[in-house]
mmCIF file of N, CA and C in Angstrom:
data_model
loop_
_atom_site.group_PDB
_atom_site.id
_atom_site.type_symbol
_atom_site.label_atom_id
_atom_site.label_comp_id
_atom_site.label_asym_id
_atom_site.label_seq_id
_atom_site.Cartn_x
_atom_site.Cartn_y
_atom_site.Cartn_z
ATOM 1 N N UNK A 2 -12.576 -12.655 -11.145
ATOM 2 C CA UNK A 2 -13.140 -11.451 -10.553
ATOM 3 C C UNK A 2 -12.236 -10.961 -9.422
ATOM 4 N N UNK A 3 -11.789 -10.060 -9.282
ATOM 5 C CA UNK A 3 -10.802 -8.706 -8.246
ATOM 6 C C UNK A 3 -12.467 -8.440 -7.405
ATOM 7 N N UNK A 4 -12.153 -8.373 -6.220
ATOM 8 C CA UNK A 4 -13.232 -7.598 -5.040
ATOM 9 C C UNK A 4 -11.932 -6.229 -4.974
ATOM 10 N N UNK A 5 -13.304 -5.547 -5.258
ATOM 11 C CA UNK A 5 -13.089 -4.236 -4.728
ATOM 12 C C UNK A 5 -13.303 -3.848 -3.341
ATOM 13 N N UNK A 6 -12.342 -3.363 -2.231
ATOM 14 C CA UNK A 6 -12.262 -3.526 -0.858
ATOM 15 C C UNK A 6 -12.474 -1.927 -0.266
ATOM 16 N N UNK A 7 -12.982 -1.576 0.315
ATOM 17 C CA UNK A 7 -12.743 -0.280 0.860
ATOM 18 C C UNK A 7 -12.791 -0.310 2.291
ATOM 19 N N UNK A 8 -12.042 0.478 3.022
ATOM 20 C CA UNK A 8 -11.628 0.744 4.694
ATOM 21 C C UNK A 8 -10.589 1.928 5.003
ATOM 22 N N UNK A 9 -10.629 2.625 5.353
ATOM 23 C CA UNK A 9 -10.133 3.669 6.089
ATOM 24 C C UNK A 9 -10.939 4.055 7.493
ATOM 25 N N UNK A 10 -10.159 4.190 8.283
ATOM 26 C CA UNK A 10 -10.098 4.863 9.885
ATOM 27 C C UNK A 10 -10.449 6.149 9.716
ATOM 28 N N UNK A 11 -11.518 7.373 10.187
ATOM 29 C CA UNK A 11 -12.042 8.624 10.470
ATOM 30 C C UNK A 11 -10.678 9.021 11.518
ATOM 31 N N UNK A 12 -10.022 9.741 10.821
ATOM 32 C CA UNK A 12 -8.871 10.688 11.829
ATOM 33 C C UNK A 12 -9.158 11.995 11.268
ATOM 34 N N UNK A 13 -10.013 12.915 12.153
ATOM 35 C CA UNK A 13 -10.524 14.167 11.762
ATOM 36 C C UNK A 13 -9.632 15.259 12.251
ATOM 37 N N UNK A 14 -9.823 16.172 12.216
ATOM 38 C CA UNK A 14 -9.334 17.195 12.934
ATOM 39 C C UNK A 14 -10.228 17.592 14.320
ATOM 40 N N UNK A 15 -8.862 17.676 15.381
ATOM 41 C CA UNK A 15 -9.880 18.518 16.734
ATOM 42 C C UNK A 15 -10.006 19.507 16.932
ATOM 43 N N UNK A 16 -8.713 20.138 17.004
ATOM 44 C CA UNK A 16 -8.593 21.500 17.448
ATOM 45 C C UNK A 16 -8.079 22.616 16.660
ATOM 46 N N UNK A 17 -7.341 22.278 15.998
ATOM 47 C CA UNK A 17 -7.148 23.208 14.964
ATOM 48 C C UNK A 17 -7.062 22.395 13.436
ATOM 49 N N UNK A 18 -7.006 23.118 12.655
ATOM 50 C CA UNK A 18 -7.681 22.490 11.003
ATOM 51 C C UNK A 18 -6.205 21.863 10.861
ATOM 52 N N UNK A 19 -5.750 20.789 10.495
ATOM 53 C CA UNK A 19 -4.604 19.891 9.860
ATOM 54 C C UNK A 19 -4.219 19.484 10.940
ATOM 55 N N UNK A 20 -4.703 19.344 12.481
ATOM 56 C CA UNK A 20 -3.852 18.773 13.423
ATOM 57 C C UNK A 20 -3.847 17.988 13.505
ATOM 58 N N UNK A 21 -4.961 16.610 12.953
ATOM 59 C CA UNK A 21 -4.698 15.058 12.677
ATOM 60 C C UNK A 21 -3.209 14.807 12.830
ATOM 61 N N UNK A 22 -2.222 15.335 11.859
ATOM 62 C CA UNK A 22 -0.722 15.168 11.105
ATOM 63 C C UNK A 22 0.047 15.064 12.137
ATOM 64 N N UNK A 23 0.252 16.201 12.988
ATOM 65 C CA UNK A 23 1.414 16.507 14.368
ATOM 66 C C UNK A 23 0.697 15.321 15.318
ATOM 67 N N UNK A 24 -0.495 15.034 15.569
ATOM 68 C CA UNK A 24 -1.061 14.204 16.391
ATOM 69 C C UNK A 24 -0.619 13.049 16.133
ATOM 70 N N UNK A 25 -0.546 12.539 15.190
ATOM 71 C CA UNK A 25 -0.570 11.276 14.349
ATOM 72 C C UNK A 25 1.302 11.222 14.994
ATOM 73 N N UNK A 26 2.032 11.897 14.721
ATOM 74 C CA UNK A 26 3.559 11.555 14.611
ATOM 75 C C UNK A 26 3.908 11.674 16.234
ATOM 76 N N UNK A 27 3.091 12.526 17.252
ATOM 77 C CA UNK A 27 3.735 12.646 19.009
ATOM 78 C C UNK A 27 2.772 11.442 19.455
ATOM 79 N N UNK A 28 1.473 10.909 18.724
ATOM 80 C CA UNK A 28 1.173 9.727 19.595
ATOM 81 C C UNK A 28 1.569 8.229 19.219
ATOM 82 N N UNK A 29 2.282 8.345 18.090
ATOM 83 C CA UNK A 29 3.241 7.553 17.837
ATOM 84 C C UNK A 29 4.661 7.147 18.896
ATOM 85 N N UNK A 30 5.334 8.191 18.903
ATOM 86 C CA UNK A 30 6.221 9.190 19.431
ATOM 87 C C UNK A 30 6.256 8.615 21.506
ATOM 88 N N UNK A 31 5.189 8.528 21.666
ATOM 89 C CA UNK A 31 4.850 8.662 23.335
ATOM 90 C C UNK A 31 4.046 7.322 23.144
ATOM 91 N N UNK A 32 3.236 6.447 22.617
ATOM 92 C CA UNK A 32 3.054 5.589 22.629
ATOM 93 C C UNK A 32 3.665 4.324 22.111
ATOM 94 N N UNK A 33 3.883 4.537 21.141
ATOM 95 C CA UNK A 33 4.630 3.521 20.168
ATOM 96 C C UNK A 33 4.026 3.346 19.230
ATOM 97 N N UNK A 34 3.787 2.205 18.188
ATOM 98 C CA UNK A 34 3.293 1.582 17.344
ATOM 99 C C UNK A 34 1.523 1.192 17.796
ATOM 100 N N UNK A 35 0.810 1.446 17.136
ATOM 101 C CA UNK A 35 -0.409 1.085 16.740
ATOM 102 C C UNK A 35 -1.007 -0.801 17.314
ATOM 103 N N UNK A 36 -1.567 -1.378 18.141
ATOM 104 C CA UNK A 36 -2.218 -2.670 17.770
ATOM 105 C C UNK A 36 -3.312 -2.151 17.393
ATOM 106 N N UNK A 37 -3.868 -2.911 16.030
ATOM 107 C CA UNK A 37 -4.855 -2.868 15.258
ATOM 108 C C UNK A 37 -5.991 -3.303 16.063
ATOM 109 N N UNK A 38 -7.317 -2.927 16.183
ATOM 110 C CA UNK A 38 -8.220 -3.548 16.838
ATOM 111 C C UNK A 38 -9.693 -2.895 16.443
ATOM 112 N N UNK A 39 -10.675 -3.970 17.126
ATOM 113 C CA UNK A 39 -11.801 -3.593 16.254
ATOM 114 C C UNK A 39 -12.472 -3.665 14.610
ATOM 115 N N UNK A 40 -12.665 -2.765 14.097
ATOM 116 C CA UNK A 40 -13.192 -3.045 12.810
ATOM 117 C C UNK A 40 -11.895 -2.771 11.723
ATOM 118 N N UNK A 41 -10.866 -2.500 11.785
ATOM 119 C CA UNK A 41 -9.404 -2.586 11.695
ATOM 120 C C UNK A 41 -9.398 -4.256 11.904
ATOM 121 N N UNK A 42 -9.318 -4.242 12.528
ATOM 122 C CA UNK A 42 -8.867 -6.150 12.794
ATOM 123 C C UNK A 42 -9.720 -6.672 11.995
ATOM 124 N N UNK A 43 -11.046 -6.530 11.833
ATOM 125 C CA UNK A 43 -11.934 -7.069 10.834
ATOM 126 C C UNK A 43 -11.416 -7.583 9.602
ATOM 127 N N UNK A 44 -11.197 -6.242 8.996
ATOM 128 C CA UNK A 44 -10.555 -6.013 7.838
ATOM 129 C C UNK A 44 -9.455 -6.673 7.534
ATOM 130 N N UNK A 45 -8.293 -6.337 8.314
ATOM 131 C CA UNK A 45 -7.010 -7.367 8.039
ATOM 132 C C UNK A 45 -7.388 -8.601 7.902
ATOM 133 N N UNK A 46 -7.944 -9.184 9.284
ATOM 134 C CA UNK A 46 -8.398 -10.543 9.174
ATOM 135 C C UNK A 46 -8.990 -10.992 7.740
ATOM 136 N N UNK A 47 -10.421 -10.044 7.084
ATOM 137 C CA UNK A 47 -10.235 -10.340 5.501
ATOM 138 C C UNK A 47 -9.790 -10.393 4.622
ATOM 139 N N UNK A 48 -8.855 -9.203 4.645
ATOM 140 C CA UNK A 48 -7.762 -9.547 3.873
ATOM 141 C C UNK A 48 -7.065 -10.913 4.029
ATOM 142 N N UNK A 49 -6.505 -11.018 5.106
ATOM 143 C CA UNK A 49 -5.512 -12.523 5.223
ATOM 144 C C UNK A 49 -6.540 -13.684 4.636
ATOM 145 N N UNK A 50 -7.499 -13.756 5.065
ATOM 146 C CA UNK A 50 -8.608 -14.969 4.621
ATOM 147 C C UNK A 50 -8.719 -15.046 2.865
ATOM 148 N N UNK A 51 -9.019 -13.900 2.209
ATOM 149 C CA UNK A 51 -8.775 -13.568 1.177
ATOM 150 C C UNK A 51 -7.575 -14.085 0.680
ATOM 151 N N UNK A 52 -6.519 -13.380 1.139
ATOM 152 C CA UNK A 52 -5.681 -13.878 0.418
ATOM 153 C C UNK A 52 -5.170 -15.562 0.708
ATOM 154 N N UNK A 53 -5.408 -16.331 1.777
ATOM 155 C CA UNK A 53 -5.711 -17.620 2.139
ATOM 156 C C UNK A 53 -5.945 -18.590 0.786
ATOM 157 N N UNK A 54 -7.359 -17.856 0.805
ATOM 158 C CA UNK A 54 -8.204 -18.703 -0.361
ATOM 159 C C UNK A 54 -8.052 -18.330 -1.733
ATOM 160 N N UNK A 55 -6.905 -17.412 -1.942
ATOM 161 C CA UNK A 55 -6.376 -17.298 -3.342
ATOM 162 C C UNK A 55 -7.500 -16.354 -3.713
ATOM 163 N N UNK A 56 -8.445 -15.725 -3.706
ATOM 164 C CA UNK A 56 -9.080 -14.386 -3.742
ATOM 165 C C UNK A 56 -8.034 -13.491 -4.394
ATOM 166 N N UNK A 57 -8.489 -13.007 -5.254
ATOM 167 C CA UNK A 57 -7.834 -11.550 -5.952
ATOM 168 C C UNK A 57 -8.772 -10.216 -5.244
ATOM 169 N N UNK A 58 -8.032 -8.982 -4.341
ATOM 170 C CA UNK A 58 -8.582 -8.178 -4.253
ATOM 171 C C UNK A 58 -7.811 -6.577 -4.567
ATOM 172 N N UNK A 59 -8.350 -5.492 -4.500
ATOM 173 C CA UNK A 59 -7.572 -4.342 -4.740
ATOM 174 C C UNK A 59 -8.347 -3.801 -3.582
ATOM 175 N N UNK A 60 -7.624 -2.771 -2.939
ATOM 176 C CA UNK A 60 -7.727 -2.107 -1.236
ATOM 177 C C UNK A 60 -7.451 -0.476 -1.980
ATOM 178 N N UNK A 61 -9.046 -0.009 -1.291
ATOM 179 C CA UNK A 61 -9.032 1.645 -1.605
ATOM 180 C C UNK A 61 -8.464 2.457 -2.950
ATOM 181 N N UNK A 62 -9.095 1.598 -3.803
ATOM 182 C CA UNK A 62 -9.245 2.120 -5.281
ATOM 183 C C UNK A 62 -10.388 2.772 -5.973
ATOM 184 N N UNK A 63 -10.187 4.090 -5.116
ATOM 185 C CA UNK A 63 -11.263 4.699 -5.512
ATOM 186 C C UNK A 63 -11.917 5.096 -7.739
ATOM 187 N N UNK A 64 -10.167 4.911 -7.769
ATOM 188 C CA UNK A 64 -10.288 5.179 -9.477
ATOM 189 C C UNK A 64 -10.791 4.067 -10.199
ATOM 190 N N UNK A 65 -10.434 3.168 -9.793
ATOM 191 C CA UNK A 65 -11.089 1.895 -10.750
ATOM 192 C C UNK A 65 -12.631 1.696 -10.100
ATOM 193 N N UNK A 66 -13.071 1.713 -9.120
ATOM 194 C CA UNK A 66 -14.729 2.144 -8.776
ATOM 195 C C UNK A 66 -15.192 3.267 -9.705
ATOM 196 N N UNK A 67 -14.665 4.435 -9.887
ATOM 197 C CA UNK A 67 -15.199 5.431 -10.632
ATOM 198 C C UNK A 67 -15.546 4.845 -11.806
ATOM 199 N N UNK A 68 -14.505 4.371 -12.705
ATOM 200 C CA UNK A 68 -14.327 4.083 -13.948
ATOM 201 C C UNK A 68 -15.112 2.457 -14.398
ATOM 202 N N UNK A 69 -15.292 2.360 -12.904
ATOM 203 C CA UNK A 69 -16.421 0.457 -13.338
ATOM 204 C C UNK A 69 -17.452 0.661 -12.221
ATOM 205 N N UNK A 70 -18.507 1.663 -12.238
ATOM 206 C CA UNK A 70 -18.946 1.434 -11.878
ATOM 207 C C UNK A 70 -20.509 0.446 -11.950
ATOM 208 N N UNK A 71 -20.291 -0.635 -12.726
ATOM 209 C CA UNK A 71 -21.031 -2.014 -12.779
ATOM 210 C C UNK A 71 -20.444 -2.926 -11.512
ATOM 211 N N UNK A 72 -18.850 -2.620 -10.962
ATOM 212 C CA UNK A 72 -18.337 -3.672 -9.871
ATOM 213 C C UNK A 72 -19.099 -3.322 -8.987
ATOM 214 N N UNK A 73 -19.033 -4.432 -7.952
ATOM 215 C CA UNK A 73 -19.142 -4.433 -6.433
ATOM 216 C C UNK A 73 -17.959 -4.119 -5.858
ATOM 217 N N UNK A 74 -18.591 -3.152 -4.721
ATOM 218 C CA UNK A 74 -17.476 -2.281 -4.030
ATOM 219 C C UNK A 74 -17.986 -2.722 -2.002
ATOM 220 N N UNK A 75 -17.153 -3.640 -1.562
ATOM 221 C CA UNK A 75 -17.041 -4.371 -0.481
ATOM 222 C C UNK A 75 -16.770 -2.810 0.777
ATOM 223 N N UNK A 76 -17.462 -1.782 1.424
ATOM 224 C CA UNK A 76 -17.184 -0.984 2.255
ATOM 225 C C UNK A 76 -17.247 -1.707 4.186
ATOM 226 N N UNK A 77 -16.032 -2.057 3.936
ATOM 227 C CA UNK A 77 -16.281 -2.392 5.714
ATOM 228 C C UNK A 77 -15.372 -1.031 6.354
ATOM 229 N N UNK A 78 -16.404 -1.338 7.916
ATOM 230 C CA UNK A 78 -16.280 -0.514 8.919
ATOM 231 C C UNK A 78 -16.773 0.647 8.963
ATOM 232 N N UNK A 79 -16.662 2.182 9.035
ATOM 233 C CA UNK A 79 -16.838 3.311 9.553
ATOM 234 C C UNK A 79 -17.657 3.625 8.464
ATOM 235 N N UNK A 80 -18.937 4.409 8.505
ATOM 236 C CA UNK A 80 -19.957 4.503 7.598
ATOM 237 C C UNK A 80 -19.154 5.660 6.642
ATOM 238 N N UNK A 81 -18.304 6.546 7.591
ATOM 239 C CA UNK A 81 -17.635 7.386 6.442
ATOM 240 C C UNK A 81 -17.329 7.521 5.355
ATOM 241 N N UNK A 82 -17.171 6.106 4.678
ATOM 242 C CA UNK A 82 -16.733 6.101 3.463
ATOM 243 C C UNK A 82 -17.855 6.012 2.414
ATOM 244 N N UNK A 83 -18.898 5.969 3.180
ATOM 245 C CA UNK A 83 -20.053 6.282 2.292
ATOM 246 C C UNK A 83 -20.369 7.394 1.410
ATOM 247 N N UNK A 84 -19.528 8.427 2.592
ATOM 248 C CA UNK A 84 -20.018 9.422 2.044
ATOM 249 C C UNK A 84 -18.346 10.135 1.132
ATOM 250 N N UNK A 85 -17.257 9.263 0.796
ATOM 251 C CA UNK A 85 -16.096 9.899 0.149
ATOM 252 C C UNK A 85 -16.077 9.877 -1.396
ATOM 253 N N UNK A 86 -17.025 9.972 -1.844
ATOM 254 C CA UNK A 86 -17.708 9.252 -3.613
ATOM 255 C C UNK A 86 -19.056 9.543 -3.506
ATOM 256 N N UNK A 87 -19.359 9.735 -4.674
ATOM 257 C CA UNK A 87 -20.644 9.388 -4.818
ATOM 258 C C UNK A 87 -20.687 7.938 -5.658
ATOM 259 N N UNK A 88 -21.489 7.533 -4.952
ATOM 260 C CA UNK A 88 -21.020 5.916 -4.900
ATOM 261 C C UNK A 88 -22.232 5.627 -6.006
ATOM 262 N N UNK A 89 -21.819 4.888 -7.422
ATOM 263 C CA UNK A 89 -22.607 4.309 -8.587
ATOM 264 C C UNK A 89 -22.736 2.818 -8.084
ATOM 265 N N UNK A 90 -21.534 2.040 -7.393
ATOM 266 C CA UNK A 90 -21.162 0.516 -7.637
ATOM 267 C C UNK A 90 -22.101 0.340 -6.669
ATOM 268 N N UNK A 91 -22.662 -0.696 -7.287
ATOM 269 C CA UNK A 91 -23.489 -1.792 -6.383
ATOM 270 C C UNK A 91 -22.567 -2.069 -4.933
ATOM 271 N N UNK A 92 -23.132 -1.874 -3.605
ATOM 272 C CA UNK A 92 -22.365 -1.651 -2.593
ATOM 273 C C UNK A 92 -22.608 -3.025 -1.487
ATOM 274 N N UNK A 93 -21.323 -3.567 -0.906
ATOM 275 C CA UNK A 93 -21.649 -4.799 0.035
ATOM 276 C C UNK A 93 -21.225 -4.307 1.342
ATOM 277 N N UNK A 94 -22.042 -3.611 1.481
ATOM 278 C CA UNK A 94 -21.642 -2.927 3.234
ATOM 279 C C UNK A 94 -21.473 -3.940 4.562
ATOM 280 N N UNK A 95 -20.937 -3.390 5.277
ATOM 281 C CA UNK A 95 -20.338 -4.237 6.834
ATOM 282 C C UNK A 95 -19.304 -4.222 7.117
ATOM 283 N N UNK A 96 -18.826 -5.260 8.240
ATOM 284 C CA UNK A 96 -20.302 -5.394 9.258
ATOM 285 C C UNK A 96 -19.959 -4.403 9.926
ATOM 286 N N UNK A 97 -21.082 -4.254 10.916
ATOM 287 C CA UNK A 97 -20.580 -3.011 12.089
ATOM 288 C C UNK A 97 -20.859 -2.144 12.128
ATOM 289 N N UNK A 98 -21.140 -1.473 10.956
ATOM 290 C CA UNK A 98 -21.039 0.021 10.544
ATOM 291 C C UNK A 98 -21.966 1.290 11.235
ATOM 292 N N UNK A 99 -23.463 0.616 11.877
ATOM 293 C CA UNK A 99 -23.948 1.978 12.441
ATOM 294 C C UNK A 99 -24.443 0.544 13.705
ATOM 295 N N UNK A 100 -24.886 1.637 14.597
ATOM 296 C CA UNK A 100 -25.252 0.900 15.786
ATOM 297 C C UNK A 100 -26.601 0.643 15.829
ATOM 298 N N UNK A 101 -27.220 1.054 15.091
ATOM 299 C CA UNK A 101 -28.521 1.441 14.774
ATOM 300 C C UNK A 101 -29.175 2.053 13.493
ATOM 301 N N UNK A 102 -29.940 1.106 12.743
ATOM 302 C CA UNK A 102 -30.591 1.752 11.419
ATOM 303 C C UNK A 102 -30.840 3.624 11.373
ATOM 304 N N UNK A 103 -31.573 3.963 12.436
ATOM 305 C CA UNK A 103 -31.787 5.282 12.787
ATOM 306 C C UNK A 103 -30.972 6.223 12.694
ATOM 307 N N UNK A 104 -29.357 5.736 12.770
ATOM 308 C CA UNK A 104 -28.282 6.311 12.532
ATOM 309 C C UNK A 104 -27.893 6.905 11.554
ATOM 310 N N UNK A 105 -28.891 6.278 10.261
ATOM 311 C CA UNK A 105 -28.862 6.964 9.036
ATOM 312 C C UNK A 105 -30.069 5.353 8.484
ATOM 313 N N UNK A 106 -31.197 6.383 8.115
ATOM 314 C CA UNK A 106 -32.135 6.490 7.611
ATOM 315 C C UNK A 106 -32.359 5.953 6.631
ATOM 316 N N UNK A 107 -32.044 6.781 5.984
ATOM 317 C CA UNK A 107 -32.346 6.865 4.532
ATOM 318 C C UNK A 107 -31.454 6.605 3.469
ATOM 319 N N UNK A 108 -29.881 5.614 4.085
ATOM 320 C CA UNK A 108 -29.168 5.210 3.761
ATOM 321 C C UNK A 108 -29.724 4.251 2.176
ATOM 322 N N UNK A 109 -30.566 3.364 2.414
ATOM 323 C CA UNK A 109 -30.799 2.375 1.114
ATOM 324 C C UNK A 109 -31.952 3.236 -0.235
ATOM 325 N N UNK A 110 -32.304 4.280 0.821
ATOM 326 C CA UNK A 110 -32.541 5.456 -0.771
ATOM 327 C C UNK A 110 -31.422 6.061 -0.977
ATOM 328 N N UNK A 111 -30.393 6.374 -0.395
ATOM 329 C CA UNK A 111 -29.638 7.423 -1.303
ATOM 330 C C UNK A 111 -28.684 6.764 -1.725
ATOM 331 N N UNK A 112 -28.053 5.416 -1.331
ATOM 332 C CA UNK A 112 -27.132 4.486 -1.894
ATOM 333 C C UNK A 112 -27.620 3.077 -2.649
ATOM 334 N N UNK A 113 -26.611 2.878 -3.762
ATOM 335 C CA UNK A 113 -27.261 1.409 -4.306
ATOM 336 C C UNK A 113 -26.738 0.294 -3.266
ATOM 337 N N UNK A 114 -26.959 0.391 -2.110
ATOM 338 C CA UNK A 114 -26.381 -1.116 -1.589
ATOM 339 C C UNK A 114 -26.892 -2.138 -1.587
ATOM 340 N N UNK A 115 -26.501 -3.549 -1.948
ATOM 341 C CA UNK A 115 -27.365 -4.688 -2.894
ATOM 342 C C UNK A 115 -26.765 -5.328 -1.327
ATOM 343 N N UNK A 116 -26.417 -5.924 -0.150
ATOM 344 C CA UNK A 116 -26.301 -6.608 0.627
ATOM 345 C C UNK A 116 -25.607 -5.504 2.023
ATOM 346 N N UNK A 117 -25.986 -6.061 3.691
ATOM 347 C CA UNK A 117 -25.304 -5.306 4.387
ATOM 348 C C UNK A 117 -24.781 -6.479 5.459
ATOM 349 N N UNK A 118 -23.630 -7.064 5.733
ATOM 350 C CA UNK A 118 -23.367 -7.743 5.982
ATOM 351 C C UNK A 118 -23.458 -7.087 7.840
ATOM 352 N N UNK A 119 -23.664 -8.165 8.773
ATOM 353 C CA UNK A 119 -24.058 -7.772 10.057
ATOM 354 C C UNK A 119 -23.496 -8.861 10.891
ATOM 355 N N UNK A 120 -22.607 -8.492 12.489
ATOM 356 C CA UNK A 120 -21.555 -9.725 12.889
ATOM 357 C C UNK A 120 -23.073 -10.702 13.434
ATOM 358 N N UNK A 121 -22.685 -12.250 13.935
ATOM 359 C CA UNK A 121 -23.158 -12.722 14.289
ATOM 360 C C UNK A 121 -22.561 -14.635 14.324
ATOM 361 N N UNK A 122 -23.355 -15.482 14.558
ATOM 362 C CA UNK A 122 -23.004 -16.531 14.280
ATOM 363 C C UNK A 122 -22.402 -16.493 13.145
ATOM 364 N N UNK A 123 -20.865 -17.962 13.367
ATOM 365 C CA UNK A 123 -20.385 -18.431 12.166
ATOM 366 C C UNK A 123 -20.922 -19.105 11.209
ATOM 367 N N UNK A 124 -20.730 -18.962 9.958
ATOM 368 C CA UNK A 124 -21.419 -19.435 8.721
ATOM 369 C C UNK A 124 -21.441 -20.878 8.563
ATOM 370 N N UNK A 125 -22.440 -21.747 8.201
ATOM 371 C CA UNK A 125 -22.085 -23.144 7.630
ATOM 372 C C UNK A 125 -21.455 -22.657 6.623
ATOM 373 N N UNK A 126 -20.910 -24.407 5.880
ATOM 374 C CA UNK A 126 -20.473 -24.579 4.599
ATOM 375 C C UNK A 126 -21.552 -23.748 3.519
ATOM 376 N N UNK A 127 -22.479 -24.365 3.839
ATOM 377 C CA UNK A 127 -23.776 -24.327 2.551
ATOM 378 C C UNK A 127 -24.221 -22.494 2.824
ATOM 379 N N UNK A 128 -24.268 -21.667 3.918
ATOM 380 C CA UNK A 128 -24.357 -20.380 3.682
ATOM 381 C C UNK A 128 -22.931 -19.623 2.819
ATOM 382 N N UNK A 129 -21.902 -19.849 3.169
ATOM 383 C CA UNK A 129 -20.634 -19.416 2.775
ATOM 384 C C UNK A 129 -20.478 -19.851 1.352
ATOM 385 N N UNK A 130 -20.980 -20.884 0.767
ATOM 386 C CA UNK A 130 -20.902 -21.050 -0.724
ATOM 387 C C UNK A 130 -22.035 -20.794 -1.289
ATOM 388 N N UNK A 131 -22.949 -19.649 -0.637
ATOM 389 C CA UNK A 131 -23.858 -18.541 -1.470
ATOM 390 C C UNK A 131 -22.935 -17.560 -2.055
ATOM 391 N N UNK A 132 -22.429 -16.998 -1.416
ATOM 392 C CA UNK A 132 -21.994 -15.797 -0.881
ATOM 393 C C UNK A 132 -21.356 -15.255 -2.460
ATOM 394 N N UNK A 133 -20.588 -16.328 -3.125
ATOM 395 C CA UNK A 133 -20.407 -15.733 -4.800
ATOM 396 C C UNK A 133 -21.474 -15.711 -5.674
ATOM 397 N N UNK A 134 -22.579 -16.310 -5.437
ATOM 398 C CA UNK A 134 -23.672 -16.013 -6.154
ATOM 399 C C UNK A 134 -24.153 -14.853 -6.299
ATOM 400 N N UNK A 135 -24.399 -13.979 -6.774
ATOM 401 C CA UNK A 135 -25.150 -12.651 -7.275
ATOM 402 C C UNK A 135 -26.659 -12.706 -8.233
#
């Protein structure tokens, strides 16, 4: 089994429509290089763990979700990506993602999400070898 991974960063526009782009290259430019942090770090960190434990995954494949949608589709971080699809795949959301249920509602009616993963204490052995069970 391949986990299907999804994560992207919300870089919107502020001030004028496409200015993400010029922004993106002068705060490069005047700052330097990027440290990853936050729900970014999350992610990498899964990835590396993933790939650790010999895990097969694919990162922001929105076409093979379209075309299977029977997989599980792993969405960490920014709730945004909830809304970049209309999402069929059974969904494993987390962690992090709203600060508050209230934040969106009505999230588990309008999406199939079958688990929402939430930070907290580290896992025993015996919780962590649920976790492939379905």
């Amino acid at each position: 089994m391949i986990l299907n991974l999804f994560y992207k960063e919300p870089d919107p526009d502020r001030i004028l429509r496409f200015d993400r782009y010029p922004r993106k290259v002068l705060r490069r430019l005047v700052r330097g290089g990027r440290t990853p942090g936050g729900q970014e770090r999350v992610f990498l960190n899964l990835r590396a763990g993933l790939s650790l434990l010999g895990v097969d995954f694919r990162v922001n494949d929105f076409r093979h979700a379209r075309a299977h949608p029977n997989e599980l589709v792993c969405i960490v971080g920014k709730p945004h990506l909830l809304d970049a699809m209309p999402w069929r795949n059974p969904i494993f959301f987390g962690a992090s993602v709203f600060s508050h249920p209230i934040d969106n509602p009505t999230l588990l009616r309008r999406l199939p999400v079958e688990r929402i993963l939430v930070p907290g204490e580290c896992w025993t052995n015996s919780v962590g070898a649920n976790f492939g069970s379905r």
